[in-house]
XYZ file of C-alpha atoms in Angstrom:
743
model
C -16.709 -48.500 -42.498
C -19.247 -51.249 -43.133
C -21.044 -54.160 -41.552
C -21.420 -57.893 -41.975
C -24.531 -59.937 -41.199
C -23.894 -63.230 -39.422
C -26.794 -65.003 -41.109
C -25.278 -64.219 -44.518
C -21.846 -65.711 -43.806
C -22.368 -68.374 -41.135
C -23.053 -71.961 -42.255
C -26.673 -73.097 -42.171
C -26.090 -75.559 -39.330
C -24.674 -72.856 -37.080
C -27.386 -70.350 -38.055
C -30.046 -72.892 -37.148
C -28.485 -73.553 -33.743
C -28.011 -69.869 -32.954
C -31.542 -68.971 -33.997
C -32.934 -71.640 -31.686
C -30.719 -70.477 -28.819
C -31.474 -66.793 -29.329
C -35.207 -67.500 -29.475
C -35.328 -69.247 -26.101
C -35.572 -66.041 -23.966
C -38.072 -64.580 -26.439
C -40.260 -67.675 -26.133
C -40.066 -67.543 -22.355
C -41.187 -63.925 -22.297
C -43.850 -64.572 -24.932
C -45.312 -67.466 -22.948
C -45.243 -65.319 -19.808
C -46.972 -62.370 -21.494
C -49.485 -64.638 -23.249
C -50.408 -66.303 -19.963
C -50.819 -62.882 -18.347
C -53.042 -61.703 -21.223
C -55.162 -64.853 -21.077
C -55.391 -64.485 -17.288
C -56.465 -60.852 -17.589
C -59.290 -61.843 -19.938
C -60.380 -64.628 -17.613
C -60.326 -62.248 -14.591
C -62.289 -59.636 -16.514
C -64.915 -62.189 -17.563
C -65.409 -63.251 -13.959
C -65.701 -59.631 -12.781
C -68.081 -58.662 -15.543
C -70.696 -61.411 -16.008
C -73.108 -58.975 -17.735
C -70.974 -56.273 -19.328
C -72.411 -53.225 -21.003
C -71.503 -52.240 -24.542
C -69.126 -49.593 -23.217
C -67.581 -52.092 -20.817
C -66.967 -54.561 -23.649
C -64.478 -52.102 -25.085
C -62.183 -52.995 -22.178
C -62.438 -56.699 -23.045
C -61.840 -55.976 -26.726
C -58.659 -54.179 -25.745
C -57.483 -57.183 -23.699
C -58.331 -59.545 -26.555
C -56.453 -57.312 -29.002
C -53.367 -57.521 -26.777
C -53.540 -61.326 -26.828
C -54.045 -61.357 -30.594
C -51.066 -59.056 -31.043
C -48.871 -61.308 -28.913
C -49.832 -64.321 -31.000
C -49.272 -62.384 -34.218
C -45.821 -61.292 -33.070
C -44.966 -64.894 -32.219
C -46.100 -66.092 -35.632
C -44.186 -63.342 -37.437
C -41.063 -63.611 -35.317
C -37.927 -62.855 -37.299
C -34.403 -62.709 -35.935
C -32.071 -60.578 -38.087
C -29.129 -62.149 -36.279
C -25.900 -60.532 -35.128
C -24.713 -57.589 -37.208
C -21.044 -56.749 -36.802
C -19.592 -53.299 -37.539
C -16.372 -53.404 -39.581
C -13.579 -50.868 -39.845
C -10.779 -50.834 -42.442
C -7.906 -48.301 -42.440
C -4.351 -47.883 -43.708
C -1.673 -47.193 -41.091
C 0.909 -45.961 -43.585
C 2.381 -49.439 -44.079
C -0.532 -51.756 -44.739
C -4.276 -52.157 -44.600
C -5.790 -53.219 -41.278
C -9.250 -54.369 -40.254
C -11.174 -54.580 -37.019
C -14.571 -56.193 -36.425
C -16.865 -55.459 -33.515
C -17.400 -59.119 -32.593
C -19.402 -58.374 -29.417
C -21.669 -55.751 -31.070
C -21.015 -53.129 -28.362
C -19.852 -50.397 -30.729
C -16.426 -50.279 -29.061
C -13.404 -51.251 -31.186
C -10.902 -50.656 -28.366
C -11.176 -54.261 -27.183
C -11.185 -55.812 -30.658
C -8.283 -57.517 -32.396
C -6.500 -55.624 -35.155
C -6.017 -57.874 -38.177
C -4.642 -57.716 -41.701
C -4.469 -60.202 -44.564
C -4.287 -63.645 -43.006
C -1.138 -64.760 -44.802
C 0.879 -61.886 -43.255
C 0.626 -62.805 -39.559
C -1.808 -65.755 -39.636
C -4.026 -63.900 -37.182
C -7.600 -64.998 -36.699
C -10.480 -63.775 -34.635
C -13.537 -65.388 -33.078
C -17.203 -64.531 -33.097
C -17.636 -65.646 -29.509
C -20.481 -66.508 -27.210
C -22.642 -69.320 -28.523
C -21.207 -68.978 -32.034
C -17.560 -69.902 -31.402
C -16.879 -69.208 -35.079
C -13.270 -68.450 -35.972
C -12.627 -66.108 -38.866
C -9.831 -64.557 -40.887
C -9.696 -61.391 -42.961
C -8.350 -60.326 -46.335
C -8.462 -56.794 -47.704
C -8.719 -56.051 -51.424
C -9.220 -53.153 -53.859
C -7.223 -50.614 -51.852
C -9.379 -51.059 -48.782
C -12.735 -50.955 -50.542
C -13.437 -54.665 -50.019
C -13.113 -56.514 -46.716
C -13.371 -60.288 -46.976
C -14.420 -61.965 -43.736
C -13.629 -65.639 -44.228
C -15.523 -68.236 -42.191
C -16.366 -71.906 -42.624
C -19.240 -72.917 -44.847
C -19.233 -76.287 -43.080
C -17.113 -78.629 -40.947
C -15.791 -80.508 -43.967
C -12.625 -78.479 -44.594
C -11.354 -78.606 -41.014
C -11.864 -82.362 -40.929
C -9.977 -82.766 -44.213
C -7.109 -80.548 -43.044
C -6.910 -82.541 -39.817
C -6.472 -85.793 -41.723
C -3.540 -84.269 -43.594
C -1.727 -82.311 -40.914
C -3.385 -82.149 -37.493
C -0.619 -81.456 -34.956
C -0.970 -82.301 -31.254
C 2.570 -82.317 -29.767
C 1.359 -83.677 -26.423
C -1.036 -86.202 -27.996
C 0.741 -87.514 -31.096
C -1.868 -90.250 -31.486
C -4.226 -87.486 -32.656
C -1.846 -86.238 -35.346
C -2.637 -86.219 -39.012
C -0.509 -88.112 -41.470
C 1.954 -85.238 -41.950
C 1.808 -83.110 -38.780
C 4.733 -80.995 -39.975
C 3.029 -79.926 -43.185
C 2.108 -76.282 -43.612
C -1.521 -75.820 -44.633
C -2.767 -73.049 -46.923
C -6.537 -73.055 -46.494
C -8.513 -72.069 -49.578
C -12.281 -71.677 -49.346
C -13.929 -72.574 -52.655
C -17.352 -73.406 -51.190
C -19.960 -70.673 -51.291
C -22.140 -70.386 -48.183
C -24.916 -68.843 -50.295
C -24.994 -72.054 -52.375
C -25.064 -74.411 -49.426
C -21.248 -74.850 -49.618
C -21.209 -75.834 -53.311
C -18.082 -74.684 -55.096
C -17.980 -72.253 -57.998
C -15.579 -71.973 -60.901
C -14.563 -68.538 -59.649
C -13.666 -69.999 -56.270
C -11.650 -72.786 -57.850
C -9.713 -70.409 -60.098
C -8.939 -68.131 -57.160
C -7.811 -71.202 -55.255
C -5.337 -72.112 -57.988
C -4.011 -68.541 -58.033
C -3.563 -68.705 -54.254
C -1.629 -71.972 -54.610
C 0.849 -70.286 -56.932
C 1.105 -67.148 -54.800
C 2.013 -69.276 -51.788
C 4.316 -71.657 -53.718
C 2.471 -74.760 -52.565
C 3.848 -78.216 -53.409
C 0.648 -80.210 -53.109
C -3.099 -79.668 -53.454
C -5.900 -81.674 -51.917
C -9.381 -81.001 -53.271
C -12.184 -82.830 -51.489
C -14.857 -81.478 -53.786
C -16.507 -82.622 -56.975
C -19.609 -83.367 -59.000
C -20.777 -85.008 -62.224
C -19.452 -83.896 -65.597
C -20.633 -84.673 -69.108
C -17.337 -83.844 -70.820
C -14.382 -85.339 -68.916
C -11.003 -83.653 -69.170
C -12.440 -80.764 -71.204
C -13.089 -77.148 -70.260
C -11.584 -74.002 -68.824
C -11.153 -75.336 -65.286
C -9.652 -78.612 -66.517
C -7.094 -76.668 -68.538
C -5.979 -74.711 -65.491
C -5.845 -77.882 -63.374
C -3.551 -79.407 -65.990
C -1.420 -76.250 -66.108
C -0.853 -76.146 -62.384
C 0.373 -79.753 -62.484
C 2.244 -79.917 -65.782
C 3.593 -76.353 -65.931
C 4.032 -75.470 -62.276
C 4.890 -78.871 -60.818
C 2.168 -78.987 -58.149
C 0.902 -82.472 -57.294
C -2.890 -82.530 -57.166
C -5.032 -85.077 -55.274
C -8.816 -85.031 -55.526
C -11.718 -87.168 -54.412
C -12.988 -89.601 -57.043
C -16.594 -89.177 -55.877
C -19.230 -90.773 -53.657
C -21.620 -91.850 -56.396
C -20.939 -95.612 -56.598
C -21.255 -98.512 -56.750
C -22.191 -98.547 -60.475
C -19.471 -98.211 -63.081
C -18.722 -94.856 -64.741
C -19.829 -92.959 -61.644
C -16.573 -91.058 -61.079
C -16.935 -87.339 -60.522
C -15.212 -84.171 -61.615
C -12.440 -83.203 -61.283
C -10.875 -86.071 -59.331
C -12.176 -88.923 -61.434
C -12.204 -87.189 -64.800
C -9.012 -85.125 -65.111
C -5.796 -86.729 -66.354
C -3.474 -84.383 -64.494
C -5.018 -85.139 -61.087
C -4.717 -88.180 -58.869
C -8.281 -89.437 -58.389
C -8.567 -91.208 -55.037
C -11.176 -93.853 -54.226
C -12.235 -94.790 -50.677
C -11.486 -98.105 -48.994
C -12.273 -99.436 -45.532
C -10.014 -101.789 -43.578
C -10.808 -104.281 -40.791
C -9.146 -101.985 -38.249
C -11.335 -99.073 -39.357
C -14.441 -101.257 -39.063
C -13.508 -101.970 -35.468
C -12.178 -98.588 -34.313
C -14.412 -96.148 -36.207
C -17.663 -98.066 -36.546
C -17.671 -100.503 -33.627
C -18.783 -103.346 -35.874
C -19.349 -106.638 -34.100
C -17.548 -108.471 -36.895
C -14.979 -107.311 -39.425
C -14.167 -108.292 -42.968
C -11.252 -108.018 -45.341
C -10.248 -104.767 -47.013
C -12.900 -103.461 -49.407
C -14.168 -100.341 -51.123
C -16.961 -98.429 -49.481
C -20.161 -99.176 -51.354
C -20.648 -95.536 -52.302
C -17.097 -94.958 -53.573
C -17.292 -93.963 -57.248
C -16.082 -96.378 -59.884
C -14.529 -95.902 -63.323
C -14.190 -95.858 -66.194
C -14.787 -92.279 -67.255
C -17.161 -91.574 -70.104
C -14.176 -91.431 -72.474
C -12.637 -94.688 -71.260
C -9.958 -93.525 -68.828
C -9.578 -95.575 -65.668
C -11.094 -92.784 -63.534
C -9.826 -94.001 -60.162
C -6.017 -93.797 -59.902
C -5.398 -94.984 -56.338
C -7.374 -95.845 -53.250
C -6.823 -94.844 -49.625
C -8.681 -95.189 -46.311
C -11.926 -93.245 -46.707
C -12.942 -92.709 -43.092
C -11.384 -90.872 -40.162
C -11.994 -89.439 -36.731
C -10.510 -85.972 -37.109
C -10.872 -82.396 -35.797
C -13.886 -80.246 -36.580
C -14.488 -76.503 -36.005
C -15.271 -75.184 -32.544
C -18.688 -73.922 -33.648
C -19.858 -77.551 -33.728
C -19.164 -77.599 -29.974
C -17.164 -80.792 -30.168
C -13.517 -81.604 -30.632
C -13.635 -84.171 -33.401
C -15.994 -86.444 -35.256
C -16.076 -89.414 -37.616
C -16.674 -88.737 -41.288
C -16.317 -90.875 -44.365
C -16.176 -90.259 -48.087
C -13.656 -89.888 -50.845
C -13.332 -86.441 -49.268
C -11.495 -88.307 -46.510
C -9.503 -90.716 -48.693
C -8.067 -87.896 -50.815
C -6.444 -86.047 -47.867
C -5.198 -89.399 -46.592
C -3.366 -89.826 -49.897
C -2.251 -86.179 -49.814
C -0.840 -86.593 -46.305
C 1.108 -89.630 -47.428
C 2.441 -87.768 -50.459
C 3.419 -84.838 -48.213
C 5.682 -87.205 -46.280
C 7.224 -88.405 -49.527
C 7.807 -84.845 -50.724
C 9.341 -83.940 -47.380
C 11.869 -86.744 -47.724
C 12.658 -85.868 -51.323
C 13.072 -82.201 -50.405
C 15.466 -83.076 -47.598
C 17.548 -85.078 -50.056
C 17.280 -82.368 -52.757
C 15.831 -85.001 -55.075
C 13.624 -84.278 -58.060
C 9.953 -84.472 -57.092
C 7.882 -83.526 -60.133
C 4.284 -84.751 -60.455
C 5.149 -87.209 -63.253
C 7.874 -88.920 -61.230
C 5.835 -89.074 -58.045
C 2.787 -90.418 -59.888
C 4.867 -93.130 -61.532
C 6.276 -94.180 -58.157
C 2.839 -94.255 -56.533
C 1.201 -96.231 -59.333
C 4.012 -98.770 -59.624
C 4.066 -99.507 -55.886
C 0.365 -99.406 -54.956
C -0.962 -102.634 -53.474
C -4.007 -104.077 -55.262
C -6.787 -105.135 -52.902
C -7.759 -108.736 -53.574
C -11.149 -109.140 -55.197
C -11.415 -105.562 -56.482
C -11.153 -104.500 -60.112
C -9.063 -101.566 -61.399
C -12.323 -99.698 -62.034
C -12.915 -99.781 -58.280
C -9.462 -99.230 -56.795
C -7.250 -97.951 -59.607
C -3.734 -99.292 -59.082
C -4.538 -100.167 -55.479
C -3.882 -98.960 -51.946
C -1.242 -96.259 -51.697
C 2.066 -97.554 -50.202
C 4.162 -94.493 -49.457
C 7.229 -96.289 -48.025
C 7.466 -98.451 -51.134
C 7.048 -95.399 -53.360
C 9.999 -93.770 -51.616
C 12.107 -96.920 -51.946
C 11.131 -97.230 -55.604
C 12.394 -93.723 -56.349
C 15.600 -94.382 -54.423
C 16.216 -97.679 -56.230
C 15.508 -96.269 -59.702
C 17.698 -93.161 -59.919
C 17.522 -93.117 -63.725
C 13.837 -92.287 -63.464
C 14.550 -89.066 -61.592
C 16.710 -87.789 -64.436
C 13.878 -87.549 -66.911
C 10.593 -85.773 -66.550
C 7.976 -86.707 -69.104
C 4.750 -88.553 -69.517
C 2.718 -89.879 -72.396
C -0.786 -88.694 -73.131
C -3.145 -91.137 -74.809
C -5.637 -89.726 -77.309
C -8.122 -91.450 -79.599
C -8.973 -88.832 -82.195
C -11.830 -90.802 -83.737
C -13.619 -90.875 -80.379
C -13.367 -87.186 -79.495
C -9.841 -87.347 -78.045
C -10.868 -90.111 -75.661
C -8.224 -91.413 -73.282
C -9.237 -95.054 -73.524
C -11.337 -97.543 -75.459
C -14.799 -97.970 -73.938
C -17.416 -100.126 -75.669
C -20.706 -100.813 -73.880
C -23.712 -100.165 -76.101
C -25.404 -102.973 -78.103
C -24.537 -101.183 -81.344
C -20.849 -101.041 -80.316
C -20.147 -104.586 -79.147
C -21.632 -106.433 -82.121
C -18.573 -105.963 -84.326
C -14.754 -105.797 -84.387
C -13.126 -102.390 -83.863
C -9.815 -101.143 -85.205
C -8.867 -98.109 -83.131
C -6.069 -95.670 -83.914
C -4.428 -94.567 -80.656
C -2.126 -91.532 -80.595
C 0.719 -91.431 -78.049
C 1.985 -87.930 -77.257
C 5.079 -87.226 -75.109
C 4.517 -84.349 -72.680
C 7.451 -82.539 -71.030
C 7.724 -80.089 -68.191
C 7.850 -76.540 -69.504
C 11.403 -76.088 -68.164
C 12.751 -79.101 -70.036
C 15.866 -78.130 -71.988
C 15.702 -78.204 -75.795
C 18.630 -80.647 -75.861
C 16.641 -83.162 -73.800
C 13.736 -82.931 -76.211
C 16.047 -83.359 -79.187
C 17.681 -86.442 -77.678
C 14.451 -87.944 -76.400
C 13.867 -91.442 -77.759
C 12.007 -94.356 -76.239
C 11.582 -97.858 -77.531
C 8.399 -99.151 -75.980
C 7.501 -102.803 -75.638
C 3.734 -103.169 -75.875
C 1.901 -105.942 -74.045
C -1.686 -106.939 -73.268
C -3.004 -109.950 -71.357
C -6.297 -110.285 -73.286
C -6.623 -112.531 -76.339
C -9.452 -110.344 -77.709
C -7.068 -107.402 -78.174
C -4.339 -107.220 -80.829
C -1.615 -104.596 -81.339
C 1.991 -104.092 -82.410
C 4.654 -105.545 -80.121
C 6.805 -102.397 -80.000
C 7.085 -98.805 -81.152
C 9.841 -96.195 -81.254
C 8.868 -92.794 -79.896
C 10.700 -89.477 -80.291
C 9.522 -85.999 -79.372
C 6.499 -86.288 -81.622
C 3.154 -88.022 -81.573
C 2.982 -91.570 -82.890
C 0.036 -93.827 -83.591
C -0.601 -97.463 -82.887
C -3.587 -99.480 -84.032
C -5.457 -101.525 -81.437
C -7.878 -104.183 -82.655
C -10.666 -105.052 -80.217
C -12.916 -108.039 -80.891
C -15.799 -108.119 -78.387
C -17.963 -110.525 -80.407
C -16.903 -113.656 -78.540
C -17.054 -112.279 -75.002
C -19.544 -113.412 -72.383
C -22.053 -110.953 -70.885
C -20.481 -108.763 -68.226
C -17.617 -106.314 -67.884
C -14.190 -107.047 -69.388
C -11.121 -104.917 -68.722
C -7.575 -104.983 -69.969
C -4.793 -102.554 -70.865
C -2.240 -102.158 -73.577
C 0.838 -101.442 -71.469
C 3.980 -99.831 -72.821
C 7.252 -100.298 -70.928
C 10.732 -99.002 -71.698
C 12.431 -101.863 -73.542
C 15.794 -100.631 -72.234
C 14.661 -100.113 -68.616
C 11.628 -102.289 -67.826
C 12.108 -101.664 -64.097
C 10.623 -98.217 -64.650
C 7.227 -99.841 -64.885
C 4.490 -98.755 -67.246
C 5.162 -95.579 -69.199
C 1.998 -95.858 -71.286
C -1.368 -97.425 -70.492
C -4.244 -97.646 -72.940
C -7.249 -98.830 -70.912
C -9.765 -101.030 -72.725
C -13.201 -101.646 -71.195
C -15.849 -103.733 -72.927
C -19.308 -104.353 -71.483
C -21.412 -107.073 -73.058
C -25.106 -106.690 -72.188
C -27.472 -109.618 -71.763
C -30.300 -109.887 -74.255
C -33.726 -109.398 -72.721
C -36.526 -111.753 -73.815
C -40.158 -110.624 -73.813
C -39.266 -107.369 -72.019
C -38.573 -109.278 -68.772
C -35.427 -110.170 -66.858
C -35.270 -112.374 -63.776
C -32.521 -113.566 -61.428
C -32.122 -114.958 -57.924
C -29.109 -113.460 -56.188
C -27.331 -114.047 -52.896
C -25.566 -111.294 -50.949
C -23.103 -110.855 -48.138
C -21.606 -107.686 -46.685
C -19.808 -105.640 -49.297
C -20.638 -107.977 -52.187
C -21.586 -106.388 -55.504
C -23.497 -107.926 -58.402
C -23.524 -106.169 -61.756
C -25.905 -107.131 -64.530
C -25.767 -105.383 -67.873
C -28.961 -105.536 -69.917
C -29.729 -104.520 -73.490
C -32.835 -102.407 -72.940
C -35.520 -103.137 -75.550
C -36.146 -100.395 -78.097
C -39.153 -98.300 -77.116
C -38.750 -98.812 -73.356
C -39.195 -95.693 -71.253
C -39.325 -97.070 -67.722
C -38.780 -100.263 -65.776
C -40.278 -101.831 -62.660
C -37.913 -103.803 -60.442
C -39.777 -106.327 -58.279
C -37.765 -107.459 -55.267
C -38.898 -110.524 -53.292
C -36.784 -111.467 -50.303
C -36.332 -115.211 -50.016
C -33.982 -115.378 -47.057
C -32.546 -112.775 -44.677
C -31.580 -113.589 -41.103
C -31.735 -109.905 -40.219
C -32.719 -106.903 -42.304
C -30.089 -106.290 -44.968
C -29.473 -102.965 -46.684
C -29.034 -103.200 -50.441
C -27.908 -100.396 -52.736
C -29.772 -100.482 -56.047
C -27.934 -98.420 -58.642
C -29.092 -98.238 -62.258
C -26.994 -96.357 -64.808
C -27.243 -95.725 -68.529
C -24.761 -93.494 -70.322
C -26.566 -91.009 -72.550
C -24.785 -88.951 -75.185
C -23.706 -85.535 -73.967
C -24.921 -86.085 -70.392
C -23.295 -87.088 -67.114
C -23.873 -90.474 -65.499
C -26.385 -88.904 -63.122
C -28.747 -87.991 -65.985
C -29.279 -91.674 -66.820
C -29.132 -93.183 -63.356
C -30.956 -93.792 -60.097
C -29.435 -94.817 -56.768
C -31.771 -96.087 -54.073
C -31.562 -98.162 -50.922
C -33.706 -101.236 -50.412
C -34.085 -103.214 -47.191
C -34.294 -106.975 -47.659
C -36.693 -108.264 -45.023
C -37.635 -111.918 -45.120
C -40.929 -112.410 -46.943
C -41.167 -108.782 -48.040
C -41.952 -107.699 -51.598
C -41.051 -104.308 -52.986
C -41.308 -102.567 -56.364
C -38.961 -99.818 -57.532
C -39.668 -97.906 -60.756
C -37.198 -95.782 -62.687
C -36.901 -94.105 -66.086
C -34.768 -95.671 -68.821
C -33.893 -95.165 -72.476
C -34.543 -97.912 -74.991
C -31.827 -99.330 -77.222
C -28.969 -98.713 -74.785
C -27.150 -100.752 -72.151
C -28.437 -100.579 -68.585
C -26.217 -101.477 -65.660
C -28.259 -102.811 -62.770
C -25.851 -102.806 -59.839
C -27.045 -104.489 -56.637
C -24.710 -104.291 -53.661
C -25.154 -105.230 -50.038
C -24.006 -102.241 -48.032
C -20.443 -102.597 -46.824
C -21.394 -102.483 -43.125
C -24.467 -104.715 -43.405
C -23.596 -108.005 -41.679
C -25.086 -111.350 -42.563
C -26.292 -112.897 -45.794
C -29.456 -112.619 -47.844
C -31.108 -114.114 -50.877
C -33.669 -112.388 -53.061
C -35.428 -112.741 -56.390
C -35.260 -109.775 -58.757
C -37.637 -109.348 -61.680
C -37.185 -106.398 -64.023
C -40.129 -105.563 -66.277
C -39.603 -103.095 -69.106
C -42.421 -100.774 -70.133
C -42.785 -98.157 -72.801
C -45.148 -95.366 -73.786
C -44.250 -93.223 -76.759
C -46.250 -90.090 -77.614
C -46.375 -88.982 -81.235
C -45.263 -85.572 -80.013
C -43.655 -84.494 -76.760
C -45.038 -80.968 -77.163
C -48.708 -79.980 -77.064
C -49.328 -76.761 -78.996
C -52.448 -74.677 -78.322
C -53.207 -71.287 -79.803
C -56.142 -68.966 -80.302
C -57.204 -70.634 -83.557
C -57.392 -74.174 -82.176
C -57.724 -74.943 -78.505
C -57.252 -78.681 -79.012
C -54.359 -80.853 -80.082
C -54.092 -84.618 -80.585
C -51.350 -86.925 -79.330
C -51.132 -90.593 -80.308
C -49.614 -92.853 -77.649
C -48.157 -96.254 -78.504
C -47.053 -99.047 -76.177
C -44.456 -101.111 -78.111
C -43.623 -103.669 -75.389
C -46.854 -104.660 -73.627
C -50.395 -103.478 -72.945
C -50.360 -100.473 -70.650
C -53.063 -98.673 -68.699
C -52.892 -94.914 -69.343
C -54.646 -92.054 -67.555
C -53.565 -88.841 -69.321
C -53.826 -85.576 -67.432
C -52.416 -82.108 -67.824
C -52.007 -78.907 -65.901
C -50.357 -75.534 -66.362
C -47.771 -75.060 -63.603
C -44.861 -73.250 -65.189
C -44.679 -70.503 -67.751
C -41.335 -70.555 -69.535
C -40.270 -67.434 -71.306
C -37.073 -66.744 -73.252
C -35.569 -63.363 -72.471
C -32.806 -61.809 -74.525
C -30.216 -59.637 -72.804
C -30.475 -55.903 -73.312
C -26.930 -55.056 -72.268
C -23.596 -56.802 -71.729
C -20.506 -55.275 -70.174
C -17.078 -56.941 -69.843
C -14.688 -55.642 -67.218
C -11.538 -56.883 -65.433
C -11.795 -58.447 -61.988
C -9.540 -57.957 -58.974
C -5.853 -57.904 -60.016
C -4.837 -59.828 -56.875
C -7.419 -62.591 -56.724
C -8.245 -62.876 -60.418
C -4.983 -62.688 -62.320
C -3.037 -65.789 -63.329
C 0.721 -66.145 -63.014
C 1.324 -65.354 -66.703
C -0.478 -62.015 -66.248
C -3.665 -63.378 -67.810
C -6.435 -61.220 -66.387
C -9.791 -62.826 -65.651
C -12.805 -60.723 -66.613
C -16.452 -60.715 -65.709
C -19.430 -60.114 -67.939
C -22.377 -58.238 -66.460
C -25.476 -59.094 -68.478
C -28.683 -57.105 -68.056
C -32.133 -58.574 -68.752
C -35.425 -56.703 -68.670
C -38.798 -58.354 -68.267
C -42.234 -57.475 -66.923
C -44.686 -59.471 -64.795
C -48.411 -59.077 -65.253
C -49.025 -60.615 -61.824
C -46.979 -61.569 -58.766
C -45.205 -64.910 -59.260
C -42.098 -66.809 -58.278
C -39.356 -66.329 -60.881
C -36.483 -68.770 -61.406
C -33.801 -67.589 -63.863
C -32.337 -70.523 -65.816
C -29.198 -70.467 -67.939
C -30.083 -72.498 -71.015
C -26.840 -74.471 -71.302
C -25.837 -77.889 -69.975
C -23.765 -76.492 -67.132
C -23.389 -79.411 -64.621
C -21.020 -78.075 -61.947
C -19.314 -75.736 -64.431
C -15.984 -77.583 -64.455
C -16.446 -78.860 -68.024
C -17.507 -75.509 -69.475
C -15.391 -72.956 -71.301
C -15.605 -70.265 -68.652
C -15.349 -70.362 -64.880
C -18.820 -69.510 -63.652
């Protein structure tokens, strides 16, 4: 027997709506009682123009009633619905019942068990209209009541497999697909995912023998393709044969803005978001349409270690179902969260066909088919769209027309040991592009775990190596067996013009070139412009969806920059995305970047200031928003500034209550007004106790019987006075995906 509080499990949007609705009758009664109390005082005053001291006690009582009513209104707190829960074993299995109408009577409530058994769900009715499922763990000691933490998941699932037999125009891409819903978002964290949730999701995938994963989640990472979660993502693809699609991120338009895991994990298909003319018309009602393009916010590659980042692109907007608690049937959403399920739905159709034909359908084969048949969108670079727009019919035909490909299941991993096992060559800093580089690239064949020893023994590939750039040199061919081999790639950036340059060293099977690329070594070189006198200036023209990238060598000693924007011409107001990014060692792209929106209004002048780091390359990306119609022209002036203190720490103690700091301005004269205040007291606290214990054997045990454990760490500290305390884990955690434990 237990209980569950609605406000603890319902999403914030629903809680806000229910609180407002539940407060309406209270407010009505409060206003009524307040008016009565005010009227009683007024009546008393009229009846007692000259009250005695004893008589005034009556008025004081009336005034106290009014004060109490106002106090109650100010301190109003709604604890929300509280539902009684009952769990019992009927001799065969665990069952649960929840008192959804709060009447204390379970006779009219639905009896439920683990969702996967009967796929039963219940509803918290009335104004809530929140559907829920149950799972029972730990021999009945733990009841999990599963509800949405937002509308996002239902919308994503609808894109993949919505099924309306009587209205097929509302169907998802693969209406026959069977969905296993896995909640990795934590309502207590505003729907952010946790490593624990992701690991449990992967375990659930294996328990249910899923063929395909879509993950419309992500965040920045400082160490791409590294960490505990990454390892398990790779295992589920390479060892268990599950194809994995994930959103590339919504942090564009600057380069190297791809997120984790979709844009940073080799085993996953990272999907960017594009918008087509038909979508512009049907979903957005635009008065004019344009050619296919990427959404402005869609994340771009390369990754911090030089991988392409975006593998494919797909339509990134949809009108799809949403949960009933939103009190509407469907809605329009956009994001790479929408493009990834679009790709997943397409791949589900492909897998369905291959299953029907009993054809091999491993992740390596399917990926090769998708990448070799994707349609590049004209005018977009591989950093923006990967191999291009997914073409599922052509992928199917490609597999049918290349039967030899389905007889082998391998891939090649690319590793550059001298650059921390990077997956590509990425040169962008001033101290990197001023000389010729000779890079040793290791090619490693990777097989499915069920590959027979005889196939590994007989494995041999003669690769023909090609590159279309004259500033890259390499061997013309290499023979590969079941062992790693190295090739040397010479990159000469010294003669390149300022801007971004991309090419690939592509390896194809010399005996079967129709298989397409078996190996790709991406090479990205960014040449920054030199900045004279700590100033940069340019006049730029824009039209809808256009993107201008300028790469600048930030002067040494610079700590911030002012961007002055003067609009020269704009028929109507135009929305411009201003995205500045520097890549700083050991940090994600977000640590060295700012993304803001500027409106170009004819004759207007605006100044935007942002922090920078001297001596490194700055990308200043200026893009007219994809849906902003019309053209504009503006002058941009970037002024670099710098203030450098002799010490970033001021130390005061009982012996000397003063400290001196020398500030220098290496770039130009600056006006400084130093000030200081004590706002935060930081204190390091060592743990007093740590206990490691195993977690749930159902939810937290991997397929190879690897048990996941938890560590309970105890800290003790005292407060001399009441204060707000914020515990901080002193590691660079990001979203946890690139760390060596789950959470």
